[in-house]
Each structure stands twice: as C-alpha cells, then as structure tokens.
Amino acid sequence: MIQSQEPTALAGKEAANWKIGTSPSILKHIHDKDVNIAIYDRDIGALTSEVNDLLAQNAEFKSNGDVDAIIDDISKAMNPKKYSHIIQDIKELLLHFEEVVHSKSFRLLLATINTNMCRKFHTDINDVRLLCTYSGPGTMWLTDDNINRKALSSRNDDECIAIDESRIQQANTGSVVLLKGAIYPQEETKAIVHRSPTIEESGEKRLLLRIDTNETSRFWS
C-alpha cells in the first residue's frame, strides 16, 4: 500500500544542482545548466485505493508511442472505470513530461517491484527520465557535493561513492522526479547519481512509473 515518508531534507531549499517544489512548473528547471534533478512534491492520497489494487495484482504494463497511443493502451489493459484516477494521473504526467522535454514519443513502464533493482548508486545512459513511486519508498539520490567521483567511476560500493551517508536524499512517495542522464545534450552537464531503495529484505513492494523519451536533441528546437 501507499506509504508516506518524511519530507526530503532539501524540501524548500535551493541549491545549484536540484530544484524541489509543489507545482509541476518546477520540472522545467531540469534544463537549468547546473540542475540534474527536479522534484515535484505532491499528495497522491486520492489514488490510494487504485494503487493498492494494482499492487495486489502485481500489475505490470508497458507501452510505447505518443501520449494518446499510450493512454489508449492503458485503457485497453486496465478497466478505465475502475482505474480512472491513476489513468488520468499518468496522462497528466505524460503531458507534463512532453512539455518539458519537447518530445512526442515515449517509453512507459508501470510495474510492481519487489526486488532491489538498481541498488548501487549510478548514472543513467539517457537524456531525461521521469520516475514516480506510487507506493513504497522513493528513489534515492546524491547531491553533487556528496559524491566521490573516483569511486563512482570505478563502481565501488555505495559507502565509498557517498561521501557522507547521512546526507543521502530520498524522494517522497508520490513525488514526480525528473533525472538528467549522461547523454543529456548540454556540455558540462553532470548526470544525477541515484539508486533504487532496498526492499527485498523487508518484503516491501513498490508501484513504480517510469517514462523515457524515444528521441534526443530536441530540447532547443
């Protein structure tokens, strides 16, 4: 089921490489030169019943295409009357993402996760990715001043990559997170260093939405 979390330690603060706010407009800051993570904090209490039902079914859904095609696929795979709120939420997130990245084609995954997935701190080989954890613990990430770059490049253990483990950040359940990846088309951009939370040991589940672009080099068009 949906689990609430304490607000991230950075909520309401400003710094060079992150932006956090309570309006979807904050997501546009992912294109700021020094920003590599933008977080839209929000309340998803209205989705609780539908999210818990999908978790109970170990739901998994994939789609590819423009916003209309993806929503059409979702409506065919999931009863649009039973899951009207989450389908509408996914549509709104697709539209926000479309506006921010200027893309018309996407890859979407909505999946129940019960493993540790990407448990080591890493950067993604993509341009921009959207994540939203509808239930369970959110994505963990590092501020740029808390990264041992040498340890990261040599793929050392997390305790070596994070200079100060007490300063590891975590997105709240329900927050919309934009992550800048390693092939973002802007010089001198540092991809965000992040990882999945560990859940296998506790037996937790996560319901995770992931959206990627199918195109690159269109941010400045």
mmCIF file of C-alpha atoms in Angstrom:
data_model
loop_
_atom_site.group_PDB
_atom_site.id
_atom_site.type_symbol
_atom_site.label_atom_id
_atom_site.label_comp_id
_atom_site.label_asym_id
_atom_site.label_seq_id
_atom_site.Cartn_x
_atom_site.Cartn_y
_atom_site.Cartn_z
ATOM 1 C CA MET A 1 0.000 0.000 0.000
ATOM 2 C CA ILE A 2 0.976 3.639 -0.293
ATOM 3 C CA GLN A 3 3.482 4.545 2.380
ATOM 4 C CA SER A 4 4.125 8.094 3.489
ATOM 5 C CA GLN A 5 7.637 9.356 4.060
ATOM 6 C CA GLU A 6 9.209 12.210 5.907
ATOM 7 C CA PRO A 7 9.854 15.143 3.547
ATOM 8 C CA THR A 8 13.271 15.161 1.949
ATOM 9 C CA ALA A 9 15.833 17.151 3.903
ATOM 10 C CA LEU A 10 16.147 19.536 0.962
ATOM 11 C CA ALA A 11 12.472 20.473 0.695
ATOM 12 C CA GLY A 12 12.016 24.222 0.438
ATOM 13 C CA LYS A 13 15.713 24.871 -0.055
ATOM 14 C CA GLU A 14 17.621 25.967 -3.135
ATOM 15 C CA ALA A 15 20.991 24.775 -4.355
ATOM 16 C CA ALA A 16 22.914 24.526 -7.585
ATOM 17 C CA ASN A 17 22.042 21.036 -8.767
ATOM 18 C CA TRP A 18 18.481 20.407 -7.528
ATOM 19 C CA LYS A 19 15.073 22.036 -7.582
ATOM 20 C CA ILE A 20 12.144 20.962 -5.413
ATOM 21 C CA GLY A 21 8.661 22.470 -5.357
ATOM 22 C CA THR A 22 4.951 21.804 -5.011
ATOM 23 C CA SER A 23 3.946 22.855 -8.531
ATOM 24 C CA PRO A 24 4.584 20.898 -11.756
ATOM 25 C CA SER A 25 6.243 24.029 -13.154
ATOM 26 C CA ILE A 26 9.306 23.131 -11.053
ATOM 27 C CA LEU A 27 10.022 20.318 -13.530
ATOM 28 C CA LYS A 28 11.083 22.801 -16.216
ATOM 29 C CA HIS A 29 14.156 23.598 -14.145
ATOM 30 C CA ILE A 30 15.689 20.297 -15.257
ATOM 31 C CA HIS A 31 17.032 22.313 -18.210
ATOM 32 C CA ASP A 32 18.894 24.754 -15.966
ATOM 33 C CA LYS A 33 22.593 24.347 -16.660
ATOM 34 C CA ASP A 34 23.613 23.094 -13.221
ATOM 35 C CA VAL A 35 20.405 21.270 -12.277
ATOM 36 C CA ASN A 36 20.351 17.489 -12.663
ATOM 37 C CA ILE A 37 17.272 16.585 -10.618
ATOM 38 C CA ALA A 38 13.885 18.324 -10.383
ATOM 39 C CA ILE A 39 11.233 17.096 -7.945
ATOM 40 C CA TYR A 40 7.535 17.933 -7.883
ATOM 41 C CA ASP A 41 6.284 17.050 -4.388
ATOM 42 C CA ARG A 42 2.565 16.271 -4.238
ATOM 43 C CA ASP A 43 -0.166 14.430 -2.370
ATOM 44 C CA ILE A 44 -1.495 11.294 -4.101
ATOM 45 C CA GLY A 45 -3.983 10.265 -1.410
ATOM 46 C CA ALA A 46 -6.829 10.212 -3.942
ATOM 47 C CA LEU A 47 -5.092 7.337 -5.745
ATOM 48 C CA THR A 48 -4.707 5.074 -2.687
ATOM 49 C CA SER A 49 -7.472 2.574 -3.471
ATOM 50 C CA GLU A 50 -6.476 2.103 -7.121
ATOM 51 C CA VAL A 51 -2.766 1.893 -6.296
ATOM 52 C CA ASN A 52 -3.343 -0.747 -3.609
ATOM 53 C CA ASP A 53 -5.469 -2.793 -6.010
ATOM 54 C CA LEU A 54 -2.729 -2.711 -8.656
ATOM 55 C CA LEU A 55 -0.151 -3.742 -6.060
ATOM 56 C CA ALA A 56 -2.294 -6.697 -5.009
ATOM 57 C CA GLN A 57 -2.349 -7.842 -8.640
ATOM 58 C CA ASN A 58 1.414 -7.359 -9.083
ATOM 59 C CA ALA A 59 0.487 -5.198 -12.042
ATOM 60 C CA GLU A 60 2.911 -4.602 -14.889
ATOM 61 C CA PHE A 61 2.246 -2.554 -18.004
ATOM 62 C CA LYS A 62 4.447 -1.358 -20.858
ATOM 63 C CA SER A 63 3.694 0.935 -23.776
ATOM 64 C CA ASN A 64 5.481 2.904 -26.444
ATOM 65 C CA GLY A 65 4.402 5.866 -28.573
ATOM 66 C CA ASP A 66 2.822 9.285 -28.227
ATOM 67 C CA VAL A 67 0.609 10.312 -25.311
ATOM 68 C CA ASP A 68 -2.660 9.331 -26.971
ATOM 69 C CA ALA A 69 -1.336 5.928 -28.032
ATOM 70 C CA ILE A 70 -0.032 5.142 -24.548
ATOM 71 C CA ILE A 71 -3.243 6.187 -22.819
ATOM 72 C CA ASP A 72 -5.225 4.137 -25.332
ATOM 73 C CA ASP A 73 -3.053 1.112 -24.500
ATOM 74 C CA ILE A 74 -3.527 1.663 -20.765
ATOM 75 C CA SER A 75 -7.308 1.971 -21.169
ATOM 76 C CA LYS A 76 -7.359 -1.347 -23.018
ATOM 77 C CA ALA A 77 -5.186 -3.087 -20.423
ATOM 78 C CA MET A 78 -6.820 -1.565 -17.333
ATOM 79 C CA ASN A 79 -10.524 -1.005 -16.725
ATOM 80 C CA PRO A 80 -10.854 2.779 -17.296
ATOM 81 C CA LYS A 81 -13.812 2.989 -14.899
ATOM 82 C CA LYS A 82 -12.064 1.096 -12.112
ATOM 83 C CA TYR A 83 -8.728 2.889 -12.555
ATOM 84 C CA SER A 84 -9.887 6.273 -13.798
ATOM 85 C CA HIS A 85 -7.838 8.306 -11.306
ATOM 86 C CA ILE A 86 -4.495 6.663 -11.935
ATOM 87 C CA ILE A 87 -5.014 6.632 -15.707
ATOM 88 C CA GLN A 88 -5.758 10.353 -15.579
ATOM 89 C CA ASP A 89 -2.707 10.924 -13.385
ATOM 90 C CA ILE A 90 -0.447 9.063 -15.807
ATOM 91 C CA LYS A 91 -1.859 11.101 -18.683
ATOM 92 C CA GLU A 92 -1.151 14.348 -16.845
ATOM 93 C CA LEU A 93 2.419 13.245 -16.084
ATOM 94 C CA LEU A 94 2.956 12.329 -19.735
ATOM 95 C CA LEU A 95 1.721 15.776 -20.759
ATOM 96 C CA HIS A 96 3.979 17.499 -18.216
ATOM 97 C CA PHE A 97 6.917 15.448 -19.469
ATOM 98 C CA GLU A 98 6.056 16.180 -23.093
ATOM 99 C CA GLU A 99 6.033 19.897 -22.372
ATOM 100 C CA VAL A 100 9.366 19.792 -20.554
ATOM 101 C CA VAL A 101 11.372 17.619 -22.951
ATOM 102 C CA HIS A 102 9.689 18.630 -26.235
ATOM 103 C CA SER A 103 9.325 15.003 -27.256
ATOM 104 C CA LYS A 104 6.338 13.333 -28.922
ATOM 105 C CA SER A 105 7.325 9.707 -28.396
ATOM 106 C CA PHE A 106 7.848 7.869 -25.108
ATOM 107 C CA ARG A 107 8.535 4.503 -23.494
ATOM 108 C CA LEU A 108 6.431 3.881 -20.400
ATOM 109 C CA LEU A 109 6.613 1.229 -17.700
ATOM 110 C CA LEU A 110 4.214 0.851 -14.777
ATOM 111 C CA ALA A 111 5.371 -2.064 -12.657
ATOM 112 C CA THR A 112 5.138 -3.692 -9.258
ATOM 113 C CA ILE A 113 8.661 -4.014 -7.870
ATOM 114 C CA ASN A 114 9.624 -6.462 -5.124
ATOM 115 C CA THR A 115 13.381 -6.613 -5.733
ATOM 116 C CA ASN A 116 16.217 -4.180 -5.080
ATOM 117 C CA MET A 117 16.540 -3.361 -8.806
ATOM 118 C CA CYS A 118 19.389 -0.856 -9.302
ATOM 119 C CA ARG A 119 20.664 -0.982 -5.733
ATOM 120 C CA LYS A 120 24.027 0.710 -6.387
ATOM 121 C CA PHE A 121 24.494 4.412 -6.993
ATOM 122 C CA HIS A 122 24.854 5.049 -10.711
ATOM 123 C CA THR A 123 24.024 7.416 -13.569
ATOM 124 C CA ASP A 124 21.643 6.539 -16.409
ATOM 125 C CA ILE A 125 22.669 6.404 -20.068
ATOM 126 C CA ASN A 126 19.751 8.514 -21.302
ATOM 127 C CA ASP A 127 18.766 12.172 -21.599
ATOM 128 C CA VAL A 128 15.909 12.756 -19.144
ATOM 129 C CA ARG A 129 13.837 10.192 -17.231
ATOM 130 C CA LEU A 130 10.643 10.634 -15.220
ATOM 131 C CA LEU A 131 10.038 8.479 -12.153
ATOM 132 C CA CYS A 132 7.077 8.378 -9.801
ATOM 133 C CA THR A 133 6.829 5.838 -6.983
ATOM 134 C CA TYR A 134 3.097 5.469 -6.382
ATOM 135 C CA SER A 135 3.656 3.175 -3.415
ATOM 136 C CA GLY A 136 6.682 2.253 -1.335
ATOM 137 C CA PRO A 137 9.966 4.100 -0.790
ATOM 138 C CA GLY A 138 11.072 6.600 -3.414
ATOM 139 C CA THR A 139 14.256 6.956 -5.441
ATOM 140 C CA MET A 140 17.451 7.771 -3.528
ATOM 141 C CA TRP A 141 19.972 10.292 -4.850
ATOM 142 C CA LEU A 142 23.103 12.265 -4.044
ATOM 143 C CA THR A 143 23.793 15.972 -4.140
ATOM 144 C CA ASP A 144 26.767 16.857 -6.305
ATOM 145 C CA ASP A 145 28.875 17.843 -3.304
ATOM 146 C CA ASN A 146 28.359 14.413 -1.701
ATOM 147 C CA ILE A 147 29.784 12.259 -4.496
ATOM 148 C CA ASN A 148 33.183 10.577 -4.625
ATOM 149 C CA ARG A 149 33.589 10.746 -8.419
ATOM 150 C CA LYS A 150 36.616 8.440 -8.423
ATOM 151 C CA ALA A 151 34.685 5.759 -6.543
ATOM 152 C CA LEU A 152 31.703 6.226 -8.870
ATOM 153 C CA SER A 153 33.797 5.756 -11.999
ATOM 154 C CA SER A 154 35.401 2.626 -10.549
ATOM 155 C CA ARG A 155 31.976 1.270 -9.485
ATOM 156 C CA ASN A 156 32.885 0.913 -5.842
ATOM 157 C CA ASP A 157 30.398 0.165 -3.075
ATOM 158 C CA ASP A 158 27.825 2.781 -2.126
ATOM 159 C CA GLU A 159 29.591 3.605 1.124
ATOM 160 C CA CYS A 160 32.557 4.760 -0.963
ATOM 161 C CA ILE A 161 30.501 6.714 -3.510
ATOM 162 C CA ALA A 162 28.532 8.690 -0.918
ATOM 163 C CA ILE A 163 30.990 10.860 0.982
ATOM 164 C CA ASP A 164 28.509 11.273 3.844
ATOM 165 C CA GLU A 165 25.854 8.538 4.033
ATOM 166 C CA SER A 166 23.747 10.631 6.424
ATOM 167 C CA ARG A 167 23.201 13.099 3.565
ATOM 168 C CA ILE A 168 21.759 10.587 1.086
ATOM 169 C CA GLN A 169 18.490 12.080 -0.203
ATOM 170 C CA GLN A 170 15.226 10.288 -0.981
ATOM 171 C CA ALA A 171 12.185 11.366 -2.960
ATOM 172 C CA ASN A 172 8.833 11.154 -1.221
ATOM 173 C CA THR A 173 6.242 8.578 -2.228
ATOM 174 C CA GLY A 174 4.124 10.110 -4.991
ATOM 175 C CA SER A 175 6.666 12.768 -5.949
ATOM 176 C CA VAL A 176 7.396 13.256 -9.640
ATOM 177 C CA VAL A 177 11.135 13.129 -10.241
ATOM 178 C CA LEU A 178 12.985 14.195 -13.389
ATOM 179 C CA LEU A 179 16.512 12.796 -13.644
ATOM 180 C CA LYS A 180 19.111 14.169 -16.009
ATOM 181 C CA GLY A 181 21.129 11.374 -17.642
ATOM 182 C CA ALA A 182 24.599 11.039 -19.097
ATOM 183 C CA ILE A 183 23.609 11.819 -22.701
ATOM 184 C CA TYR A 184 21.652 14.971 -21.957
ATOM 185 C CA PRO A 185 22.559 17.297 -24.896
ATOM 186 C CA GLN A 186 24.293 20.059 -22.988
ATOM 187 C CA GLU A 187 28.020 20.473 -22.417
ATOM 188 C CA GLU A 188 29.473 20.044 -18.937
ATOM 189 C CA THR A 189 26.267 18.545 -17.559
ATOM 190 C CA LYS A 190 26.696 16.061 -14.718
ATOM 191 C CA ALA A 191 24.113 13.282 -14.657
ATOM 192 C CA ILE A 192 22.326 12.743 -11.359
ATOM 193 C CA VAL A 193 23.734 9.918 -9.221
ATOM 194 C CA HIS A 194 20.902 7.799 -7.824
ATOM 195 C CA ARG A 195 19.763 4.313 -6.909
ATOM 196 C CA SER A 196 16.692 2.268 -6.051
ATOM 197 C CA PRO A 197 15.830 1.740 -2.380
ATOM 198 C CA THR A 198 16.473 -1.723 -0.956
ATOM 199 C CA ILE A 199 13.209 -3.536 -0.280
ATOM 200 C CA GLU A 200 13.879 -7.279 -0.616
ATOM 201 C CA GLU A 201 14.994 -7.645 2.987
ATOM 202 C CA SER A 202 11.800 -6.065 4.327
ATOM 203 C CA GLY A 203 9.428 -7.739 1.868
ATOM 204 C CA GLU A 204 8.087 -4.370 0.707
ATOM 205 C CA LYS A 205 6.591 -3.665 -2.710
ATOM 206 C CA ARG A 206 6.808 -0.571 -4.859
ATOM 207 C CA LEU A 207 4.497 0.559 -7.651
ATOM 208 C CA LEU A 208 6.791 2.462 -9.971
ATOM 209 C CA LEU A 209 6.066 4.577 -13.038
ATOM 210 C CA ARG A 210 8.996 5.194 -15.404
ATOM 211 C CA ILE A 211 8.832 7.307 -18.552
ATOM 212 C CA ASP A 212 11.709 7.747 -21.022
ATOM 213 C CA THR A 213 11.922 9.625 -24.289
ATOM 214 C CA ASN A 214 12.306 7.946 -27.663
ATOM 215 C CA GLU A 215 14.147 10.928 -29.114
ATOM 216 C CA THR A 216 17.177 13.092 -28.362
ATOM 217 C CA SER A 217 18.494 16.511 -29.413
ATOM 218 C CA ARG A 218 15.186 18.320 -29.480
ATOM 219 C CA PHE A 219 15.369 20.375 -26.279
ATOM 220 C CA TRP A 220 16.442 23.555 -28.013
ATOM 221 C CA SER A 221 14.213 23.364 -31.105
#
